[in-house]
Amino acid sequence: MSVFVDTSALLAVINSEDERHDTAAAEWTSLVLSTERPVTSNYVILELMAILQHRYGMGAVHRVADEILPALDLHYVDQSIHEAAVEMVRESWEQRGPSLVDCTSILIMRRAGITEIFAYDERFEDRGFDLVGQ
């Protein structure tokens, strides 16, 4: 079964100063070497690259493009997923509920039958997904 990869995990993989870096890097290596490619979305990559460019500059963005993207099975958010995700965000009355990107990830995982996510965000667990790489 494929594992979905969240922005939080990729940030920990890339940032060697992150307290979860060693665990995240080991999980990333395991996922990349497994028989099924890890999955993510274009929205996750958009969020990741925007954060990296802002915090660390273009070198980090190039690293993602060169080293991370080729290892991923990229799912593109279409109009129906985007619109459903906007509704999910609007329906959440939690002050710190899931972001639009997180909602698109949830919808993609549900549609693809993916139950595991490499993430450091317990809100996915709250929605019935199993966190890996902890």
Short mmCIF file of N, CA and C in Angstrom, two decimals:
data_model
loop_
_atom_site.label_atom_id
_atom_site.label_comp_id
_atom_site.label_asym_id
_atom_site.label_seq_id
_atom_site.Cartn_x
_atom_site.Cartn_y
_atom_site.Cartn_z
N MET A 1 0.84 -1.18 0.00
CA MET A 1 0.00 0.00 0.00
C MET A 1 0.88 1.25 0.00
N SER A 2 0.54 2.20 -0.80
CA SER A 2 1.29 3.46 -0.88
C SER A 2 1.13 4.28 0.40
N VAL A 3 2.10 5.11 0.65
CA VAL A 3 2.09 6.03 1.78
C VAL A 3 2.07 7.44 1.21
N PHE A 4 1.17 8.28 1.72
CA PHE A 4 1.12 9.68 1.32
C PHE A 4 2.15 10.44 2.14
N VAL A 5 2.79 11.43 1.54
CA VAL A 5 3.83 12.22 2.21
C VAL A 5 3.35 13.66 2.34
N ASP A 6 3.38 14.16 3.57
CA ASP A 6 2.92 15.51 3.89
C ASP A 6 4.08 16.50 3.93
N THR A 7 3.75 17.75 3.81
CA THR A 7 4.74 18.83 3.88
C THR A 7 5.56 18.76 5.16
N SER A 8 4.90 18.49 6.28
CA SER A 8 5.61 18.47 7.57
C SER A 8 6.74 17.44 7.57
N ALA A 9 6.51 16.30 6.95
CA ALA A 9 7.54 15.26 6.89
C ALA A 9 8.68 15.67 5.97
N LEU A 10 8.33 16.22 4.82
CA LEU A 10 9.37 16.63 3.87
C LEU A 10 10.24 17.75 4.44
N LEU A 11 9.63 18.65 5.18
CA LEU A 11 10.43 19.71 5.83
C LEU A 11 11.42 19.11 6.81
N ALA A 12 10.99 18.10 7.57
CA ALA A 12 11.89 17.44 8.52
C ALA A 12 12.99 16.67 7.80
N VAL A 13 12.68 16.09 6.65
CA VAL A 13 13.69 15.38 5.87
C VAL A 13 14.76 16.35 5.38
N ILE A 14 14.35 17.49 4.90
CA ILE A 14 15.26 18.44 4.26
C ILE A 14 16.06 19.26 5.28
N ASN A 15 15.44 19.63 6.38
CA ASN A 15 16.08 20.51 7.36
C ASN A 15 16.87 19.70 8.38
N SER A 16 18.17 19.67 8.24
CA SER A 16 19.03 18.87 9.14
C SER A 16 19.01 19.39 10.57
N GLU A 17 18.51 20.59 10.79
CA GLU A 17 18.43 21.14 12.14
C GLU A 17 17.10 20.82 12.82
N ASP A 18 16.16 20.24 12.08
CA ASP A 18 14.87 19.86 12.66
C ASP A 18 15.09 18.73 13.67
N GLU A 19 14.44 18.81 14.81
CA GLU A 19 14.60 17.79 15.86
C GLU A 19 14.18 16.40 15.40
N ARG A 20 13.35 16.31 14.37
CA ARG A 20 12.89 15.02 13.85
C ARG A 20 13.66 14.59 12.60
N HIS A 21 14.69 15.32 12.24
CA HIS A 21 15.39 15.06 10.98
C HIS A 21 15.90 13.63 10.85
N ASP A 22 16.58 13.11 11.84
CA ASP A 22 17.16 11.77 11.72
C ASP A 22 16.08 10.71 11.51
N THR A 23 15.02 10.79 12.30
CA THR A 23 13.90 9.85 12.15
C THR A 23 13.24 10.02 10.79
N ALA A 24 13.03 11.27 10.39
CA ALA A 24 12.38 11.56 9.10
C ALA A 24 13.24 11.08 7.94
N ALA A 25 14.53 11.33 8.00
CA ALA A 25 15.42 10.90 6.92
C ALA A 25 15.44 9.38 6.79
N ALA A 26 15.42 8.68 7.92
CA ALA A 26 15.40 7.21 7.89
C ALA A 26 14.09 6.71 7.28
N GLU A 27 12.97 7.33 7.66
CA GLU A 27 11.67 6.92 7.10
C GLU A 27 11.62 7.22 5.60
N TRP A 28 12.12 8.38 5.19
CA TRP A 28 12.14 8.74 3.78
C TRP A 28 12.93 7.71 2.98
N THR A 29 14.09 7.33 3.47
CA THR A 29 14.92 6.32 2.80
C THR A 29 14.15 5.01 2.68
N SER A 30 13.49 4.61 3.74
CA SER A 30 12.69 3.38 3.72
C SER A 30 11.58 3.46 2.68
N LEU A 31 10.89 4.59 2.62
CA LEU A 31 9.81 4.75 1.65
C LEU A 31 10.32 4.72 0.22
N VAL A 32 11.42 5.39 -0.02
CA VAL A 32 11.98 5.46 -1.37
C VAL A 32 12.46 4.08 -1.84
N LEU A 33 12.95 3.28 -0.91
CA LEU A 33 13.45 1.95 -1.26
C LEU A 33 12.36 0.88 -1.30
N SER A 34 11.15 1.22 -0.88
CA SER A 34 10.06 0.24 -0.86
C SER A 34 9.57 -0.03 -2.28
N THR A 35 8.75 -1.06 -2.42
CA THR A 35 8.27 -1.46 -3.75
C THR A 35 7.25 -0.48 -4.31
N GLU A 36 6.54 0.25 -3.46
CA GLU A 36 5.57 1.24 -3.94
C GLU A 36 6.11 2.64 -3.69
N ARG A 37 6.01 3.47 -4.70
CA ARG A 37 6.50 4.85 -4.57
C ARG A 37 5.63 5.63 -3.60
N PRO A 38 6.24 6.48 -2.79
CA PRO A 38 5.44 7.35 -1.93
C PRO A 38 4.65 8.34 -2.78
N VAL A 39 3.53 8.76 -2.27
CA VAL A 39 2.58 9.62 -2.99
C VAL A 39 2.50 10.98 -2.31
N THR A 40 2.35 12.01 -3.11
CA THR A 40 2.01 13.33 -2.57
C THR A 40 1.23 14.07 -3.65
N SER A 41 0.92 15.34 -3.38
CA SER A 41 0.16 16.12 -4.36
C SER A 41 0.93 17.35 -4.79
N ASN A 42 0.48 17.92 -5.88
CA ASN A 42 1.10 19.16 -6.35
C ASN A 42 0.89 20.30 -5.34
N TYR A 43 -0.19 20.25 -4.57
CA TYR A 43 -0.40 21.28 -3.55
C TYR A 43 0.62 21.15 -2.42
N VAL A 44 0.94 19.92 -2.02
CA VAL A 44 1.96 19.71 -1.00
C VAL A 44 3.30 20.25 -1.50
N ILE A 45 3.64 19.96 -2.74
CA ILE A 45 4.90 20.44 -3.31
C ILE A 45 4.90 21.96 -3.40
N LEU A 46 3.79 22.55 -3.79
CA LEU A 46 3.67 24.01 -3.84
C LEU A 46 3.92 24.61 -2.46
N GLU A 47 3.27 24.05 -1.44
CA GLU A 47 3.44 24.54 -0.07
C GLU A 47 4.89 24.37 0.39
N LEU A 48 5.46 23.20 0.13
CA LEU A 48 6.84 22.91 0.52
C LEU A 48 7.82 23.89 -0.12
N MET A 49 7.70 24.08 -1.42
CA MET A 49 8.65 24.96 -2.12
C MET A 49 8.50 26.41 -1.68
N ALA A 50 7.27 26.84 -1.41
CA ALA A 50 7.07 28.22 -0.94
C ALA A 50 7.73 28.42 0.43
N ILE A 51 7.55 27.46 1.32
CA ILE A 51 8.17 27.55 2.65
C ILE A 51 9.70 27.54 2.53
N LEU A 52 10.22 26.60 1.75
CA LEU A 52 11.68 26.48 1.61
C LEU A 52 12.29 27.72 0.98
N GLN A 53 11.66 28.25 -0.06
CA GLN A 53 12.20 29.45 -0.71
C GLN A 53 12.24 30.61 0.28
N HIS A 54 11.18 30.75 1.06
CA HIS A 54 11.11 31.85 2.03
C HIS A 54 12.15 31.68 3.15
N ARG A 55 12.27 30.46 3.69
CA ARG A 55 13.15 30.23 4.84
C ARG A 55 14.61 30.03 4.47
N TYR A 56 14.87 29.32 3.36
CA TYR A 56 16.23 28.87 3.08
C TYR A 56 16.79 29.29 1.73
N GLY A 57 15.96 29.83 0.86
CA GLY A 57 16.44 30.27 -0.44
C GLY A 57 16.28 29.23 -1.54
N MET A 58 16.75 29.59 -2.70
CA MET A 58 16.53 28.77 -3.90
C MET A 58 17.31 27.46 -3.90
N GLY A 59 18.39 27.38 -3.17
CA GLY A 59 19.14 26.12 -3.11
C GLY A 59 18.27 24.98 -2.59
N ALA A 60 17.46 25.27 -1.58
CA ALA A 60 16.57 24.25 -1.03
C ALA A 60 15.49 23.86 -2.03
N VAL A 61 15.00 24.82 -2.78
CA VAL A 61 13.99 24.54 -3.81
C VAL A 61 14.58 23.64 -4.89
N HIS A 62 15.80 23.92 -5.30
CA HIS A 62 16.47 23.08 -6.30
C HIS A 62 16.69 21.67 -5.78
N ARG A 63 17.00 21.55 -4.49
CA ARG A 63 17.20 20.22 -3.91
C ARG A 63 15.90 19.40 -3.99
N VAL A 64 14.78 20.03 -3.70
CA VAL A 64 13.49 19.33 -3.82
C VAL A 64 13.26 18.89 -5.25
N ALA A 65 13.48 19.80 -6.19
CA ALA A 65 13.26 19.47 -7.61
C ALA A 65 14.18 18.35 -8.08
N ASP A 66 15.40 18.35 -7.60
CA ASP A 66 16.39 17.37 -8.06
C ASP A 66 16.34 16.04 -7.32
N GLU A 67 16.07 16.07 -6.02
CA GLU A 67 16.20 14.87 -5.20
C GLU A 67 14.89 14.29 -4.68
N ILE A 68 13.93 15.13 -4.40
CA ILE A 68 12.68 14.67 -3.78
C ILE A 68 11.62 14.34 -4.84
N LEU A 69 11.37 15.27 -5.73
CA LEU A 69 10.31 15.08 -6.74
C LEU A 69 10.45 13.80 -7.55
N PRO A 70 11.65 13.44 -8.02
CA PRO A 70 11.76 12.22 -8.83
C PRO A 70 11.36 10.94 -8.09
N ALA A 71 11.38 10.96 -6.76
CA ALA A 71 11.05 9.77 -5.98
C ALA A 71 9.56 9.64 -5.67
N LEU A 72 8.78 10.65 -6.02
CA LEU A 72 7.37 10.69 -5.65
C LEU A 72 6.43 10.40 -6.80
N ASP A 73 5.30 9.79 -6.47
CA ASP A 73 4.18 9.64 -7.40
C ASP A 73 3.28 10.84 -7.13
N LEU A 74 3.29 11.80 -8.03
CA LEU A 74 2.61 13.07 -7.81
C LEU A 74 1.17 13.01 -8.31
N HIS A 75 0.22 13.29 -7.41
CA HIS A 75 -1.19 13.36 -7.76
C HIS A 75 -1.57 14.84 -7.87
N TYR A 76 -2.25 15.18 -8.95
CA TYR A 76 -2.62 16.57 -9.17
C TYR A 76 -4.02 16.85 -8.65
N VAL A 77 -4.16 17.96 -7.93
CA VAL A 77 -5.45 18.38 -7.41
C VAL A 77 -6.25 18.94 -8.58
N ASP A 78 -7.41 18.32 -8.83
CA ASP A 78 -8.27 18.82 -9.90
C ASP A 78 -9.34 19.74 -9.30
N GLN A 79 -10.19 20.27 -10.15
CA GLN A 79 -11.20 21.22 -9.70
C GLN A 79 -12.13 20.62 -8.65
N SER A 80 -12.53 19.37 -8.84
CA SER A 80 -13.48 18.77 -7.89
C SER A 80 -12.84 18.59 -6.51
N ILE A 81 -11.58 18.19 -6.47
CA ILE A 81 -10.89 18.05 -5.17
C ILE A 81 -10.71 19.43 -4.54
N HIS A 82 -10.30 20.40 -5.33
CA HIS A 82 -10.09 21.75 -4.81
C HIS A 82 -11.38 22.30 -4.20
N GLU A 83 -12.48 22.18 -4.93
CA GLU A 83 -13.76 22.71 -4.44
C GLU A 83 -14.22 21.98 -3.19
N ALA A 84 -14.07 20.66 -3.16
CA ALA A 84 -14.45 19.89 -1.97
C ALA A 84 -13.57 20.26 -0.78
N ALA A 85 -12.30 20.52 -1.03
CA ALA A 85 -11.38 20.91 0.04
C ALA A 85 -11.74 22.28 0.61
N VAL A 86 -12.12 23.20 -0.26
CA VAL A 86 -12.55 24.52 0.22
C VAL A 86 -13.75 24.36 1.14
N GLU A 87 -14.69 23.50 0.78
CA GLU A 87 -15.85 23.24 1.63
C GLU A 87 -15.45 22.61 2.96
N MET A 88 -14.48 21.69 2.93
CA MET A 88 -14.00 21.08 4.18
C MET A 88 -13.42 22.14 5.11
N VAL A 89 -12.65 23.05 4.56
CA VAL A 89 -12.07 24.12 5.37
C VAL A 89 -13.18 24.98 5.96
N ARG A 90 -14.16 25.32 5.15
CA ARG A 90 -15.26 26.17 5.61
C ARG A 90 -16.10 25.49 6.68
N GLU A 91 -16.23 24.17 6.59
CA GLU A 91 -17.05 23.42 7.54
C GLU A 91 -16.35 23.21 8.88
N SER A 92 -15.06 23.37 8.91
CA SER A 92 -14.31 23.17 10.15
C SER A 92 -14.39 24.44 10.99
N TRP A 93 -14.92 24.29 12.18
CA TRP A 93 -15.03 25.44 13.07
C TRP A 93 -13.85 25.51 14.04
N GLU A 94 -12.91 24.57 13.87
CA GLU A 94 -11.71 24.62 14.71
C GLU A 94 -10.86 25.81 14.28
N GLN A 95 -10.37 26.54 15.24
CA GLN A 95 -9.52 27.69 14.93
C GLN A 95 -8.28 27.26 14.15
N ARG A 96 -7.70 26.13 14.54
CA ARG A 96 -6.51 25.63 13.87
C ARG A 96 -6.84 24.31 13.18
N GLY A 97 -7.93 24.31 12.46
CA GLY A 97 -8.34 23.11 11.73
C GLY A 97 -7.41 22.84 10.56
N PRO A 98 -7.73 21.84 9.78
CA PRO A 98 -6.86 21.49 8.65
C PRO A 98 -6.81 22.62 7.62
N SER A 99 -5.64 22.81 7.05
CA SER A 99 -5.46 23.82 6.01
C SER A 99 -6.07 23.33 4.70
N LEU A 100 -6.14 24.20 3.74
CA LEU A 100 -6.64 23.82 2.42
C LEU A 100 -5.76 22.71 1.83
N VAL A 101 -4.46 22.82 1.98
CA VAL A 101 -3.56 21.78 1.47
C VAL A 101 -3.83 20.46 2.18
N ASP A 102 -3.98 20.49 3.51
CA ASP A 102 -4.28 19.26 4.25
C ASP A 102 -5.60 18.65 3.79
N CYS A 103 -6.60 19.47 3.55
CA CYS A 103 -7.89 18.95 3.09
C CYS A 103 -7.77 18.30 1.71
N THR A 104 -6.97 18.88 0.82
CA THR A 104 -6.78 18.22 -0.48
C THR A 104 -6.08 16.89 -0.30
N SER A 105 -5.13 16.83 0.63
CA SER A 105 -4.42 15.56 0.90
C SER A 105 -5.39 14.51 1.42
N ILE A 106 -6.25 14.89 2.35
CA ILE A 106 -7.24 13.97 2.90
C ILE A 106 -8.13 13.42 1.80
N LEU A 107 -8.60 14.29 0.93
CA LEU A 107 -9.48 13.85 -0.16
C LEU A 107 -8.76 12.93 -1.14
N ILE A 108 -7.53 13.25 -1.48
CA ILE A 108 -6.75 12.38 -2.38
C ILE A 108 -6.54 11.02 -1.75
N MET A 109 -6.19 11.00 -0.46
CA MET A 109 -5.97 9.72 0.21
C MET A 109 -7.25 8.89 0.26
N ARG A 110 -8.35 9.52 0.57
CA ARG A 110 -9.63 8.79 0.61
C ARG A 110 -9.97 8.22 -0.75
N ARG A 111 -9.83 9.01 -1.79
CA ARG A 111 -10.16 8.54 -3.15
C ARG A 111 -9.24 7.42 -3.60
N ALA A 112 -7.98 7.47 -3.18
CA ALA A 112 -7.00 6.45 -3.61
C ALA A 112 -6.94 5.25 -2.66
N GLY A 113 -7.69 5.31 -1.57
CA GLY A 113 -7.66 4.21 -0.61
C GLY A 113 -6.37 4.15 0.20
N ILE A 114 -5.70 5.27 0.34
CA ILE A 114 -4.45 5.34 1.11
C ILE A 114 -4.80 5.57 2.58
N THR A 115 -4.25 4.75 3.46
CA THR A 115 -4.57 4.85 4.89
C THR A 115 -3.39 5.32 5.74
N GLU A 116 -2.20 5.37 5.16
CA GLU A 116 -1.01 5.77 5.91
C GLU A 116 -0.43 7.06 5.36
N ILE A 117 0.02 7.89 6.27
CA ILE A 117 0.62 9.16 5.87
C ILE A 117 1.89 9.40 6.69
N PHE A 118 2.94 9.80 5.98
CA PHE A 118 4.19 10.21 6.60
C PHE A 118 4.03 11.69 6.90
N ALA A 119 3.75 12.00 8.16
CA ALA A 119 3.45 13.37 8.55
C ALA A 119 3.77 13.57 10.02
N TYR A 120 4.01 14.81 10.37
CA TYR A 120 4.16 15.20 11.77
C TYR A 120 3.03 16.17 12.10
N ASP A 121 1.82 15.71 11.88
CA ASP A 121 0.62 16.50 12.09
C ASP A 121 -0.48 15.55 12.54
N GLU A 122 -0.78 15.58 13.82
CA GLU A 122 -1.75 14.64 14.39
C GLU A 122 -3.17 14.85 13.88
N ARG A 123 -3.43 15.95 13.19
CA ARG A 123 -4.78 16.16 12.65
C ARG A 123 -5.13 15.10 11.61
N PHE A 124 -4.13 14.52 10.95
CA PHE A 124 -4.41 13.42 10.02
C PHE A 124 -4.87 12.18 10.79
N GLU A 125 -4.24 11.94 11.92
CA GLU A 125 -4.62 10.80 12.76
C GLU A 125 -6.04 11.00 13.28
N ASP A 126 -6.39 12.23 13.63
CA ASP A 126 -7.73 12.56 14.10
C ASP A 126 -8.79 12.25 13.04
N ARG A 127 -8.37 12.20 11.78
CA ARG A 127 -9.30 11.94 10.68
C ARG A 127 -9.21 10.51 10.16
N GLY A 128 -8.58 9.64 10.96
CA GLY A 128 -8.60 8.22 10.66
C GLY A 128 -7.42 7.66 9.89
N PHE A 129 -6.38 8.45 9.69
CA PHE A 129 -5.20 7.98 8.97
C PHE A 129 -4.12 7.55 9.96
N ASP A 130 -3.32 6.58 9.56
CA ASP A 130 -2.22 6.09 10.40
C ASP A 130 -0.95 6.87 10.07
N LEU A 131 -0.34 7.45 11.10
CA LEU A 131 0.91 8.17 10.92
C LEU A 131 2.07 7.19 10.89
N VAL A 132 2.99 7.37 9.97
CA VAL A 132 4.20 6.55 9.91
C VAL A 132 5.41 7.47 10.08
N GLY A 133 6.53 6.88 10.49
CA GLY A 133 7.77 7.65 10.62
C GLY A 133 7.87 8.44 11.89
N GLN A 134 7.15 8.03 12.90
CA GLN A 134 7.16 8.76 14.16
C GLN A 134 8.36 8.36 14.99
#
